[in-house]
Amino acid sequence: MLRYTLRRLLQMIPVLIGATLLIYIMVFALPGDPVQALFGQRAPNPNVVAQIRANYHLDKPFLVQYLYFLKGLATGDFGMTFSGQPVLDIIARVFPTTIKLAFIAVVFEMVLGIFVGVIAGIRKGKIFDSTVLMLSLVVIAIPTFVLGFIGQFVFGLQLSWLPATARDASLYSLLMPGMVLGGVSLAYVIRLTRTSVVENLTADHVRTARAKGLSGVRVTTFHVLRNSLVPVVTFLGADLGTLMGGAIVTENIFSVDGVGHTLYDAIIRQEGTTVVSIVTLLVIVYIFANLAVDLLYAVLDPRIRYA
Amino acid sequence: MTSRRHKTLLAGAAITASLSLALSGCGSGSGSDSAEGNNIISVNNGEPQNPLIPTSTNEVNGGKVIDALFAGLVSYEPDGSTKNEVAKSIKSKDSKTFHITLKKGWKFTNGEKVTAHSFVDAWNYGALASNAQLAANFFSPIKGYEDVNPSGKGKKPTAKKMSGLKVQDDYHFTVTLSSPQSDFPMRLGYSAFFPLPQKAYKDMKAFGNHPIGDGPYKLDGKDAWQHNKQISVVKNDQYDGNREPKNEGIDFRIYTNIDAAYADVQDGALDLVDMIPESALKTFKDNSSTKAYSKPGSVFQSFTIPGRLKHFSGKEGRLRRQAISMAINRKQITKAIFQGTRTPATDFTAPPLEGYSKNLKGADVLKYQPAKAKKLWKKANQISKWTGQFKLGYNSDDPHKQWVDAVSHQLTNTLGIKASGAPVATFSQFRSEITSRKIDHPFRSGWQGDYPSIGNYLVALYSSGAADGNGSNDGDYKNKAFDQKVKEAASAKTPEQGIKDYQAAEEILLKDLPAIPLWYENVSGASTKTLKHVQFDWKNVPVYYNITKS
């Protein structure tokens, strides 16, 4: 188990170097000139442009810039934004917010999704099951931004149950964006859990458990559910990674100062240092989430062992 | 419940929890806004693009804050008229050498006196190329600018100070320009010309994060600027200038988009929003939970047709430009697409400015006259037959698609040509294509004055001196008669005469149409019902210091 974990962690290093290099190449290849854009509609002053380029090493060849970036990384310096902020400060500011948001979304998906999914699975083909199927299909079909605006308008402005925006990034104000964010995945979790439960209900070990005379509740919660969670956990783990970086739309609607919209802005501004730093972290999050999922398998399913 | 099952669920939770802990470090975002003062006004803003140094601030998000924190030689009244602020007098016989006398008793909030050096050193700092200040160009009229910021590729500055700035004593200095500019005193209220305390030069980076000014407001404590969240300023009690605050302070709250800010105003969580999202343009005036504001503003919008394009040079080009201008139904577009939040253009400036005019000679070229447009287009075809497509370039990261498509439709219908929009993904890419002159079709353009002078709208965009990459004349329009007129305006003896000369220059533009004027952007805003005395100035910015809350 430990050796396996170590091996996985060591594999991270080439992945990270590859990923940062790729992102760097992409940002570098974007058309347009970030320094000239700082001047808006006005004529750029060529001397000032040259000076800013020199300050950010933008006048150097691509590989040299990349090496500067790596050198900075090694010393814990993620570089500067065009507005003179250390990128590290930005990361320290936006990641906690997005983690909160993703966490709310995942908890919401997990609790509600597994609960509803299990009931639907046990009552396969009954009225509850078909209603859930219909509703989840509807939710999957609605784009996030529609869901977001509806939520903001109805619960934020009309009913005033929850704050309309989440500028202060408090848990309370993040509830609605979190639920909107988790909404689409929730439908997937329900579908996955249901299918999985239906499969496991007819499995041999469940029949054995029933034959031993265990109560119905124990059989479902322990024998059925535990095995049914393997695909669901896989999905949730991957989803956590996606939620971290992919919350651009939701963060924008609710004015959440998080990773998604910061990344989007940085791409628009072509701030290479910010983009690469954030994406690097996202890659790390992804790798860790996947590792956690793989380790959880062993916990959930006794048949899986890591040498 | 067996203990084993317990372990299962706990293990899952534990791993997720430890993950999120490992990632978040120990960042506990300060989630609470400071206690609401009764008379602190909260307004929307975006994160400033640059550090808050006057000479490196060139966009509105930083500009609003800088204007609240600093006082310059002159200040602008809401209507755009100029009033002396730190200056006691600004005198000049020839509009070339200006003798400036300062009032005594002005202080920065750290206790330093505001003296002639506060201004001269700050301007020299802003002009010097190696300091990389975005507003450096504003100092180019001053004599000796060439030495600190030489034109030409790869030239290094040969001096650190401009020879045109001379300090006589603490309260007197002179400014000598390279050529007469009668509106120079009017420019001195723009943020690039604000003074700096000596403390700033010790650590400019720190100063940019925490500026010390001499204006109506000061930053509220050490953490006043919480990046991407808010910038809080409070009344500066030592201030005794033209813009005496009637409230206790302003919270500039930073929103990622204007929709969210408008939602918060309706919700009562924000006092004032100075823009209206597209989605609410139809409804914002009738919204019962807010007060709505709308009036013509100072943003001029147009599209530029460079003369180097095929079919757009010389006489043929002039005919085609006039035809295109007459083929556009500005009234219809401002009504249907912008819900009346734009005003059709009648000149090359903007309504709030002294010298804006509705009846310049030749302004009827901006009216919708399809029959005449067809005739002119035919005439141009006799010189050389029209081929190809008419493309209109814009950046699609701002909301331009709708009006560009509408204009294209009108051109297609009236002139019988193929016209369409040509989007590029980002503003940065768009500007690069324009400044490198790679763009091979007409493109959208626009301007908002830095200081309230119509000269600022004309010289920067259409004079020969600003062409070929030396300024913002992106279409490289050159016309000697126009250059002569704006030169006369710049050295005019009185402001009135200057405006007459500028308008004569505009009449030349109306014939040549280097850019096709479209409309002026209105100021639209909304506030909660408790706000009083909300007014927007000539620059489309709320007059923050007058606002009160009941």
JSON list of N, CA and C in Angstrom, two decimals, chain A residues 31-33 36-43 45 47-48 51 80 83 85 93 99 156-157 164-165 167-168 218 226 252 255 257 261 270 292, chain B residues 2 4 31 49 58 130 133-134 137 145 149-150 205 209 227-229 253-257 260 263-264 428-429 431-432 435 448 450 471-472:
[
{"chain": "A", "resi": 31, "resn": "PRO", "atom": "N", "xyz": [-2.60, 34.34, -29.67]},
{"chain": "A", "resi": 31, "resn": "PRO", "atom": "CA", "xyz": [-2.36, 35.55, -30.46]},
{"chain": "A", "resi": 31, "resn": "PRO", "atom": "C", "xyz": [-2.56, 36.78, -29.60]},
{"chain": "A", "resi": 32, "resn": "GLY", "atom": "N", "xyz": [-1.95, 37.90, -30.00]},
{"chain": "A", "resi": 32, "resn": "GLY", "atom": "CA", "xyz": [-2.14, 39.13, -29.25]},
{"chain": "A", "resi": 32, "resn": "GLY", "atom": "C", "xyz": [-0.96, 39.40, -28.35]},
{"chain": "A", "resi": 33, "resn": "ASP", "atom": "N", "xyz": [-0.94, 40.61, -27.82]},
{"chain": "A", "resi": 33, "resn": "ASP", "atom": "CA", "xyz": [0.20, 41.03, -27.01]},
{"chain": "A", "resi": 33, "resn": "ASP", "atom": "C", "xyz": [-0.31, 41.55, -25.68]},
{"chain": "A", "resi": 36, "resn": "GLN", "atom": "N", "xyz": [0.74, 45.28, -24.73]},
{"chain": "A", "resi": 36, "resn": "GLN", "atom": "CA", "xyz": [0.06, 46.37, -25.45]},
{"chain": "A", "resi": 36, "resn": "GLN", "atom": "C", "xyz": [-1.37, 46.52, -24.97]},
{"chain": "A", "resi": 37, "resn": "ALA", "atom": "N", "xyz": [-1.99, 45.40, -24.61]},
{"chain": "A", "resi": 37, "resn": "ALA", "atom": "CA", "xyz": [-3.39, 45.45, -24.18]},
{"chain": "A", "resi": 37, "resn": "ALA", "atom": "C", "xyz": [-3.55, 46.27, -22.90]},
{"chain": "A", "resi": 38, "resn": "LEU", "atom": "N", "xyz": [-2.47, 46.40, -22.12]},
{"chain": "A", "resi": 38, "resn": "LEU", "atom": "CA", "xyz": [-2.54, 47.19, -20.89]},
{"chain": "A", "resi": 38, "resn": "LEU", "atom": "C", "xyz": [-2.87, 48.65, -21.20]},
{"chain": "A", "resi": 39, "resn": "PHE", "atom": "N", "xyz": [-2.63, 49.08, -22.43]},
{"chain": "A", "resi": 39, "resn": "PHE", "atom": "CA", "xyz": [-2.86, 50.47, -22.78]},
{"chain": "A", "resi": 39, "resn": "PHE", "atom": "C", "xyz": [-4.28, 50.73, -23.28]},
{"chain": "A", "resi": 40, "resn": "GLY", "atom": "N", "xyz": [-5.10, 49.68, -23.35]},
{"chain": "A", "resi": 40, "resn": "GLY", "atom": "CA", "xyz": [-6.47, 49.86, -23.82]},
{"chain": "A", "resi": 40, "resn": "GLY", "atom": "C", "xyz": [-6.48, 50.38, -25.25]},
{"chain": "A", "resi": 41, "resn": "GLN", "atom": "N", "xyz": [-7.34, 51.39, -25.50]},
{"chain": "A", "resi": 41, "resn": "GLN", "atom": "CA", "xyz": [-7.47, 51.94, -26.85]},
{"chain": "A", "resi": 41, "resn": "GLN", "atom": "C", "xyz": [-6.33, 52.92, -27.15]},
{"chain": "A", "resi": 42, "resn": "ARG", "atom": "N", "xyz": [-5.52, 53.25, -26.13]},
{"chain": "A", "resi": 42, "resn": "ARG", "atom": "CA", "xyz": [-4.52, 54.28, -26.33]},
{"chain": "A", "resi": 42, "resn": "ARG", "atom": "C", "xyz": [-3.26, 53.73, -26.97]},
{"chain": "A", "resi": 43, "resn": "ALA", "atom": "N", "xyz": [-2.49, 54.67, -27.53]},
{"chain": "A", "resi": 43, "resn": "ALA", "atom": "CA", "xyz": [-1.26, 54.26, -28.18]},
{"chain": "A", "resi": 43, "resn": "ALA", "atom": "C", "xyz": [-0.25, 53.82, -27.13]},
{"chain": "A", "resi": 45, "resn": "ASN", "atom": "N", "xyz": [3.28, 53.32, -25.40]},
{"chain": "A", "resi": 45, "resn": "ASN", "atom": "CA", "xyz": [4.56, 54.00, -25.47]},
{"chain": "A", "resi": 45, "resn": "ASN", "atom": "C", "xyz": [5.63, 52.92, -25.65]},
{"chain": "A", "resi": 47, "resn": "ASN", "atom": "N", "xyz": [8.85, 52.65, -25.42]},
{"chain": "A", "resi": 47, "resn": "ASN", "atom": "CA", "xyz": [9.86, 52.47, -24.38]},
{"chain": "A", "resi": 47, "resn": "ASN", "atom": "C", "xyz": [9.29, 51.78, -23.15]},
{"chain": "A", "resi": 48, "resn": "VAL", "atom": "N", "xyz": [8.08, 52.19, -22.78]},
{"chain": "A", "resi": 48, "resn": "VAL", "atom": "CA", "xyz": [7.44, 51.60, -21.61]},
{"chain": "A", "resi": 48, "resn": "VAL", "atom": "C", "xyz": [7.13, 50.13, -21.88]},
{"chain": "A", "resi": 51, "resn": "GLN", "atom": "N", "xyz": [10.25, 48.18, -21.55]},
{"chain": "A", "resi": 51, "resn": "GLN", "atom": "CA", "xyz": [10.66, 48.06, -20.15]},
{"chain": "A", "resi": 51, "resn": "GLN", "atom": "C", "xyz": [9.83, 46.99, -19.43]},
{"chain": "A", "resi": 80, "resn": "MET", "atom": "N", "xyz": [5.04, 37.31, -10.79]},
{"chain": "A", "resi": 80, "resn": "MET", "atom": "CA", "xyz": [4.19, 38.47, -10.52]},
{"chain": "A", "resi": 80, "resn": "MET", "atom": "C", "xyz": [3.10, 38.59, -11.57]},
{"chain": "A", "resi": 83, "resn": "SER", "atom": "N", "xyz": [-0.35, 43.44, -12.51]},
{"chain": "A", "resi": 83, "resn": "SER", "atom": "CA", "xyz": [-0.70, 44.54, -11.62]},
{"chain": "A", "resi": 83, "resn": "SER", "atom": "C", "xyz": [0.22, 44.56, -10.40]},
{"chain": "A", "resi": 85, "resn": "GLN", "atom": "N", "xyz": [1.03, 42.10, -8.31]},
{"chain": "A", "resi": 85, "resn": "GLN", "atom": "CA", "xyz": [0.72, 41.21, -7.19]},
{"chain": "A", "resi": 85, "resn": "GLN", "atom": "C", "xyz": [1.53, 39.93, -7.33]},
{"chain": "A", "resi": 93, "resn": "ARG", "atom": "N", "xyz": [-5.37, 33.37, -2.01]},
{"chain": "A", "resi": 93, "resn": "ARG", "atom": "CA", "xyz": [-6.66, 34.01, -1.86]},
{"chain": "A", "resi": 93, "resn": "ARG", "atom": "C", "xyz": [-7.79, 33.20, -2.48]},
{"chain": "A", "resi": 99, "resn": "ILE", "atom": "N", "xyz": [-12.17, 25.83, -2.91]},
{"chain": "A", "resi": 99, "resn": "ILE", "atom": "CA", "xyz": [-12.24, 24.56, -2.17]},
{"chain": "A", "resi": 99, "resn": "ILE", "atom": "C", "xyz": [-13.54, 24.50, -1.38]},
{"chain": "A", "resi": 156, "resn": "GLY", "atom": "N", "xyz": [-32.64, 34.23, -4.50]},
{"chain": "A", "resi": 156, "resn": "GLY", "atom": "CA", "xyz": [-31.88, 35.38, -4.02]},
{"chain": "A", "resi": 156, "resn": "GLY", "atom": "C", "xyz": [-32.69, 36.66, -4.03]},
{"chain": "A", "resi": 157, "resn": "LEU", "atom": "N", "xyz": [-33.32, 36.96, -5.19]},
{"chain": "A", "resi": 157, "resn": "LEU", "atom": "CA", "xyz": [-33.97, 38.26, -5.31]},
{"chain": "A", "resi": 157, "resn": "LEU", "atom": "C", "xyz": [-35.45, 38.22, -4.94]},
{"chain": "A", "resi": 164, "resn": "ALA", "atom": "N", "xyz": [-27.90, 36.88, -2.90]},
{"chain": "A", "resi": 164, "resn": "ALA", "atom": "CA", "xyz": [-27.93, 36.77, -4.36]},
{"chain": "A", "resi": 164, "resn": "ALA", "atom": "C", "xyz": [-26.53, 36.60, -4.94]},
{"chain": "A", "resi": 165, "resn": "THR", "atom": "N", "xyz": [-25.52, 37.10, -4.23]},
{"chain": "A", "resi": 165, "resn": "THR", "atom": "CA", "xyz": [-24.15, 36.92, -4.71]},
{"chain": "A", "resi": 165, "resn": "THR", "atom": "C", "xyz": [-23.28, 36.45, -3.54]},
{"chain": "A", "resi": 167, "resn": "ARG", "atom": "N", "xyz": [-19.96, 37.49, -2.79]},
{"chain": "A", "resi": 167, "resn": "ARG", "atom": "CA", "xyz": [-18.71, 38.25, -2.83]},
{"chain": "A", "resi": 167, "resn": "ARG", "atom": "C", "xyz": [-17.86, 38.01, -1.59]},
{"chain": "A", "resi": 168, "resn": "ASP", "atom": "N", "xyz": [-18.52, 37.83, -0.43]},
{"chain": "A", "resi": 168, "resn": "ASP", "atom": "CA", "xyz": [-17.74, 37.71, 0.80]},
{"chain": "A", "resi": 168, "resn": "ASP", "atom": "C", "xyz": [-17.26, 36.29, 1.04]},
{"chain": "A", "resi": 218, "resn": "ARG", "atom": "N", "xyz": [-29.86, -3.94, 7.11]},
{"chain": "A", "resi": 218, "resn": "ARG", "atom": "CA", "xyz": [-28.43, -4.20, 7.20]},
{"chain": "A", "resi": 218, "resn": "ARG", "atom": "C", "xyz": [-27.87, -4.66, 5.86]},
{"chain": "A", "resi": 226, "resn": "ARG", "atom": "N", "xyz": [-22.03, -0.79, 0.09]},
{"chain": "A", "resi": 226, "resn": "ARG", "atom": "CA", "xyz": [-20.58, -0.72, 0.10]},
{"chain": "A", "resi": 226, "resn": "ARG", "atom": "C", "xyz": [-20.00, -1.05, -1.27]},
{"chain": "A", "resi": 252, "resn": "ASN", "atom": "N", "xyz": [-18.75, 33.14, -11.95]},
{"chain": "A", "resi": 252, "resn": "ASN", "atom": "CA", "xyz": [-19.03, 34.43, -12.56]},
{"chain": "A", "resi": 252, "resn": "ASN", "atom": "C", "xyz": [-20.43, 34.93, -12.21]},
{"chain": "A", "resi": 255, "resn": "SER", "atom": "N", "xyz": [-20.46, 36.04, -8.67]},
{"chain": "A", "resi": 255, "resn": "SER", "atom": "CA", "xyz": [-19.34, 36.91, -8.32]},
{"chain": "A", "resi": 255, "resn": "SER", "atom": "C", "xyz": [-18.46, 36.30, -7.23]},
{"chain": "A", "resi": 257, "resn": "ASP", "atom": "N", "xyz": [-15.00, 35.04, -5.98]},
{"chain": "A", "resi": 257, "resn": "ASP", "atom": "CA", "xyz": [-13.61, 35.27, -6.31]},
{"chain": "A", "resi": 257, "resn": "ASP", "atom": "C", "xyz": [-12.84, 33.97, -6.15]},
{"chain": "A", "resi": 261, "resn": "HIS", "atom": "N", "xyz": [-12.76, 31.83, -12.26]},
{"chain": "A", "resi": 261, "resn": "HIS", "atom": "CA", "xyz": [-12.81, 33.11, -12.96]},
{"chain": "A", "resi": 261, "resn": "HIS", "atom": "C", "xyz": [-11.45, 33.80, -12.95]},
{"chain": "A", "resi": 270, "resn": "GLN", "atom": "N", "xyz": [-3.64, 37.08, -20.81]},
{"chain": "A", "resi": 270, "resn": "GLN", "atom": "CA", "xyz": [-2.40, 36.38, -21.20]},
{"chain": "A", "resi": 270, "resn": "GLN", "atom": "C", "xyz": [-1.31, 36.52, -20.15]},
{"chain": "A", "resi": 292, "resn": "ALA", "atom": "N", "xyz": [-6.50, 9.35, -4.18]},
{"chain": "A", "resi": 292, "resn": "ALA", "atom": "CA", "xyz": [-7.41, 9.10, -3.07]},
{"chain": "A", "resi": 292, "resn": "ALA", "atom": "C", "xyz": [-8.50, 8.12, -3.48]},
{"chain": "B", "resi": 2, "resn": "THR", "atom": "N", "xyz": [-22.19, -1.59, 12.77]},
{"chain": "B", "resi": 2, "resn": "THR", "atom": "CA", "xyz": [-20.95, -2.27, 13.13]},
{"chain": "B", "resi": 2, "resn": "THR", "atom": "C", "xyz": [-19.80, -1.28, 13.04]},
{"chain": "B", "resi": 4, "resn": "ARG", "atom": "N", "xyz": [-17.06, -1.76, 11.70]},
{"chain": "B", "resi": 4, "resn": "ARG", "atom": "CA", "xyz": [-16.38, -1.77, 10.40]},
{"chain": "B", "resi": 4, "resn": "ARG", "atom": "C", "xyz": [-17.02, -0.79, 9.42]},
{"chain": "B", "resi": 31, "resn": "GLY", "atom": "N", "xyz": [-13.89, 36.73, 5.98]},
{"chain": "B", "resi": 31, "resn": "GLY", "atom": "CA", "xyz": [-15.16, 36.70, 5.25]},
{"chain": "B", "resi": 31, "resn": "GLY", "atom": "C", "xyz": [-16.12, 37.79, 5.64]},
{"chain": "B", "resi": 49, "resn": "GLN", "atom": "N", "xyz": [-6.44, 47.36, -12.79]},
{"chain": "B", "resi": 49, "resn": "GLN", "atom": "CA", "xyz": [-5.54, 46.59, -13.65]},
{"chain": "B", "resi": 49, "resn": "GLN", "atom": "C", "xyz": [-4.08, 46.75, -13.21]},
{"chain": "B", "resi": 58, "resn": "ASN", "atom": "N", "xyz": [-4.36, 53.79, -15.88]},
{"chain": "B", "resi": 58, "resn": "ASN", "atom": "CA", "xyz": [-4.90, 54.33, -17.13]},
{"chain": "B", "resi": 58, "resn": "ASN", "atom": "C", "xyz": [-6.25, 53.72, -17.48]},
{"chain": "B", "resi": 130, "resn": "SER", "atom": "N", "xyz": [12.41, 54.12, -18.09]},
{"chain": "B", "resi": 130, "resn": "SER", "atom": "CA", "xyz": [12.78, 52.93, -17.33]},
{"chain": "B", "resi": 130, "resn": "SER", "atom": "C", "xyz": [11.85, 52.67, -16.15]},
{"chain": "B", "resi": 133, "resn": "GLN", "atom": "N", "xyz": [5.96, 53.50, -16.70]},
{"chain": "B", "resi": 133, "resn": "GLN", "atom": "CA", "xyz": [4.64, 53.98, -16.29]},
{"chain": "B", "resi": 133, "resn": "GLN", "atom": "C", "xyz": [3.71, 54.09, -17.50]},
{"chain": "B", "resi": 134, "resn": "LEU", "atom": "N", "xyz": [2.51, 53.51, -17.37]},
{"chain": "B", "resi": 134, "resn": "LEU", "atom": "CA", "xyz": [1.61, 53.43, -18.52]},
{"chain": "B", "resi": 134, "resn": "LEU", "atom": "C", "xyz": [1.13, 54.79, -19.01]},
{"chain": "B", "resi": 137, "resn": "ASN", "atom": "N", "xyz": [2.97, 58.85, -21.81]},
{"chain": "B", "resi": 137, "resn": "ASN", "atom": "CA", "xyz": [2.68, 59.70, -22.97]},
{"chain": "B", "resi": 137, "resn": "ASN", "atom": "C", "xyz": [2.08, 61.06, -22.61]},
{"chain": "B", "resi": 145, "resn": "TYR", "atom": "N", "xyz": [11.09, 66.00, -22.82]},
{"chain": "B", "resi": 145, "resn": "TYR", "atom": "CA", "xyz": [10.51, 64.64, -22.74]},
{"chain": "B", "resi": 145, "resn": "TYR", "atom": "C", "xyz": [11.32, 63.66, -23.57]},
{"chain": "B", "resi": 149, "resn": "ASN", "atom": "N", "xyz": [12.44, 59.94, -22.50]},
{"chain": "B", "resi": 149, "resn": "ASN", "atom": "CA", "xyz": [11.63, 58.89, -23.13]},
{"chain": "B", "resi": 149, "resn": "ASN", "atom": "C", "xyz": [11.75, 59.04, -24.64]},
{"chain": "B", "resi": 150, "resn": "PRO", "atom": "N", "xyz": [12.95, 58.71, -25.19]},
{"chain": "B", "resi": 150, "resn": "PRO", "atom": "CA", "xyz": [13.24, 59.02, -26.59]},
{"chain": "B", "resi": 150, "resn": "PRO", "atom": "C", "xyz": [12.39, 58.19, -27.55]},
{"chain": "B", "resi": 205, "resn": "LYS", "atom": "N", "xyz": [6.68, 49.99, -5.14]},
{"chain": "B", "resi": 205, "resn": "LYS", "atom": "CA", "xyz": [5.81, 48.81, -5.17]},
{"chain": "B", "resi": 205, "resn": "LYS", "atom": "C", "xyz": [4.86, 48.82, -3.97]},
{"chain": "B", "resi": 209, "resn": "ASN", "atom": "N", "xyz": [0.49, 49.53, -3.63]},
{"chain": "B", "resi": 209, "resn": "ASN", "atom": "CA", "xyz": [-0.48, 48.72, -2.90]},
{"chain": "B", "resi": 209, "resn": "ASN", "atom": "C", "xyz": [-1.19, 49.53, -1.83]},
{"chain": "B", "resi": 227, "resn": "HIS", "atom": "N", "xyz": [-7.54, 42.56, -2.29]},
{"chain": "B", "resi": 227, "resn": "HIS", "atom": "CA", "xyz": [-7.56, 42.34, -3.73]},
{"chain": "B", "resi": 227, "resn": "HIS", "atom": "C", "xyz": [-8.76, 41.52, -4.17]},
{"chain": "B", "resi": 228, "resn": "ASN", "atom": "N", "xyz": [-9.37, 41.98, -5.25]},
{"chain": "B", "resi": 228, "resn": "ASN", "atom": "CA", "xyz": [-10.52, 41.32, -5.84]},
{"chain": "B", "resi": 228, "resn": "ASN", "atom": "C", "xyz": [-11.72, 41.26, -4.92]},
{"chain": "B", "resi": 229, "resn": "LYS", "atom": "N", "xyz": [-11.67, 42.00, -3.82]},
{"chain": "B", "resi": 229, "resn": "LYS", "atom": "CA", "xyz": [-12.80, 41.97, -2.91]},
{"chain": "B", "resi": 229, "resn": "LYS", "atom": "C", "xyz": [-13.32, 43.38, -2.68]},
{"chain": "B", "resi": 253, "resn": "ARG", "atom": "N", "xyz": [-16.64, 47.97, -3.97]},
{"chain": "B", "resi": 253, "resn": "ARG", "atom": "CA", "xyz": [-16.73, 46.52, -3.90]},
{"chain": "B", "resi": 253, "resn": "ARG", "atom": "C", "xyz": [-16.46, 45.93, -5.27]},
{"chain": "B", "resi": 254, "resn": "ILE", "atom": "N", "xyz": [-15.61, 44.94, -5.28]},
{"chain": "B", "resi": 254, "resn": "ILE", "atom": "CA", "xyz": [-15.15, 44.42, -6.56]},
{"chain": "B", "resi": 254, "resn": "ILE", "atom": "C", "xyz": [-15.99, 43.23, -6.98]},
{"chain": "B", "resi": 255, "resn": "TYR", "atom": "N", "xyz": [-16.63, 43.37, -8.13]},
{"chain": "B", "resi": 255, "resn": "TYR", "atom": "CA", "xyz": [-17.48, 42.31, -8.66]},
{"chain": "B", "resi": 255, "resn": "TYR", "atom": "C", "xyz": [-16.85, 41.72, -9.91]},
{"chain": "B", "resi": 256, "resn": "THR", "atom": "N", "xyz": [-17.11, 40.42, -10.11]},
{"chain": "B", "resi": 256, "resn": "THR", "atom": "CA", "xyz": [-16.56, 39.81, -11.31]},
{"chain": "B", "resi": 256, "resn": "THR", "atom": "C", "xyz": [-17.39, 40.20, -12.53]},
{"chain": "B", "resi": 257, "resn": "ASN", "atom": "N", "xyz": [-18.64, 40.50, -12.34]},
{"chain": "B", "resi": 257, "resn": "ASN", "atom": "CA", "xyz": [-19.44, 40.96, -13.48]},
{"chain": "B", "resi": 257, "resn": "ASN", "atom": "C", "xyz": [-20.54, 41.88, -13.01]},
{"chain": "B", "resi": 260, "resn": "ALA", "atom": "N", "xyz": [-24.03, 40.57, -11.38]},
{"chain": "B", "resi": 260, "resn": "ALA", "atom": "CA", "xyz": [-24.03, 40.27, -9.95]},
{"chain": "B", "resi": 260, "resn": "ALA", "atom": "C", "xyz": [-24.17, 41.56, -9.14]},
{"chain": "B", "resi": 263, "resn": "ALA", "atom": "N", "xyz": [-27.71, 42.71, -9.30]},
{"chain": "B", "resi": 263, "resn": "ALA", "atom": "CA", "xyz": [-28.53, 41.84, -8.45]},
{"chain": "B", "resi": 263, "resn": "ALA", "atom": "C", "xyz": [-28.42, 42.29, -6.99]},
{"chain": "B", "resi": 264, "resn": "ASP", "atom": "N", "xyz": [-27.20, 42.64, -6.58]},
{"chain": "B", "resi": 264, "resn": "ASP", "atom": "CA", "xyz": [-27.00, 43.08, -5.19]},
{"chain": "B", "resi": 264, "resn": "ASP", "atom": "C", "xyz": [-27.68, 44.41, -4.89]},
{"chain": "B", "resi": 428, "resn": "SER", "atom": "N", "xyz": [-7.00, 41.87, -26.36]},
{"chain": "B", "resi": 428, "resn": "SER", "atom": "CA", "xyz": [-5.56, 41.97, -26.54]},
{"chain": "B", "resi": 428, "resn": "SER", "atom": "C", "xyz": [-5.14, 41.60, -27.96]},
{"chain": "B", "resi": 429, "resn": "GLN", "atom": "N", "xyz": [-5.76, 40.53, -28.48]},
{"chain": "B", "resi": 429, "resn": "GLN", "atom": "CA", "xyz": [-5.46, 40.12, -29.84]},
{"chain": "B", "resi": 429, "resn": "GLN", "atom": "C", "xyz": [-5.93, 41.19, -30.83]},
{"chain": "B", "resi": 431, "resn": "ARG", "atom": "N", "xyz": [-6.34, 44.46, -30.34]},
{"chain": "B", "resi": 431, "resn": "ARG", "atom": "CA", "xyz": [-5.48, 45.64, -30.33]},
{"chain": "B", "resi": 431, "resn": "ARG", "atom": "C", "xyz": [-4.14, 45.36, -31.01]},
{"chain": "B", "resi": 432, "resn": "SER", "atom": "N", "xyz": [-3.62, 44.14, -30.83]},
{"chain": "B", "resi": 432, "resn": "SER", "atom": "CA", "xyz": [-2.34, 43.81, -31.46]},
{"chain": "B", "resi": 432, "resn": "SER", "atom": "C", "xyz": [-2.46, 43.87, -32.97]},
{"chain": "B", "resi": 435, "resn": "THR", "atom": "N", "xyz": [-2.59, 47.65, -33.90]},
{"chain": "B", "resi": 435, "resn": "THR", "atom": "CA", "xyz": [-1.36, 48.43, -33.74]},
{"chain": "B", "resi": 435, "resn": "THR", "atom": "C", "xyz": [-0.25, 47.93, -34.67]},
{"chain": "B", "resi": 448, "resn": "GLN", "atom": "N", "xyz": [-12.83, 57.63, -24.94]},
{"chain": "B", "resi": 448, "resn": "GLN", "atom": "CA", "xyz": [-13.41, 58.40, -23.86]},
{"chain": "B", "resi": 448, "resn": "GLN", "atom": "C", "xyz": [-12.33, 59.37, -23.40]},
{"chain": "B", "resi": 450, "resn": "ASP", "atom": "N", "xyz": [-9.75, 61.75, -21.49]},
{"chain": "B", "resi": 450, "resn": "ASP", "atom": "CA", "xyz": [-9.05, 61.67, -20.21]},
{"chain": "B", "resi": 450, "resn": "ASP", "atom": "C", "xyz": [-9.33, 62.94, -19.42]},
{"chain": "B", "resi": 471, "resn": "GLY", "atom": "N", "xyz": [0.81, 57.39, -32.07]},
{"chain": "B", "resi": 471, "resn": "GLY", "atom": "CA", "xyz": [-0.31, 57.81, -31.25]},
{"chain": "B", "resi": 471, "resn": "GLY", "atom": "C", "xyz": [-1.48, 56.88, -31.50]},
{"chain": "B", "resi": 472, "resn": "SER", "atom": "N", "xyz": [-2.68, 57.36, -31.22]},
{"chain": "B", "resi": 472, "resn": "SER", "atom": "CA", "xyz": [-3.84, 56.47, -31.36]},
{"chain": "B", "resi": 472, "resn": "SER", "atom": "C", "xyz": [-4.56, 56.63, -32.70]}
]
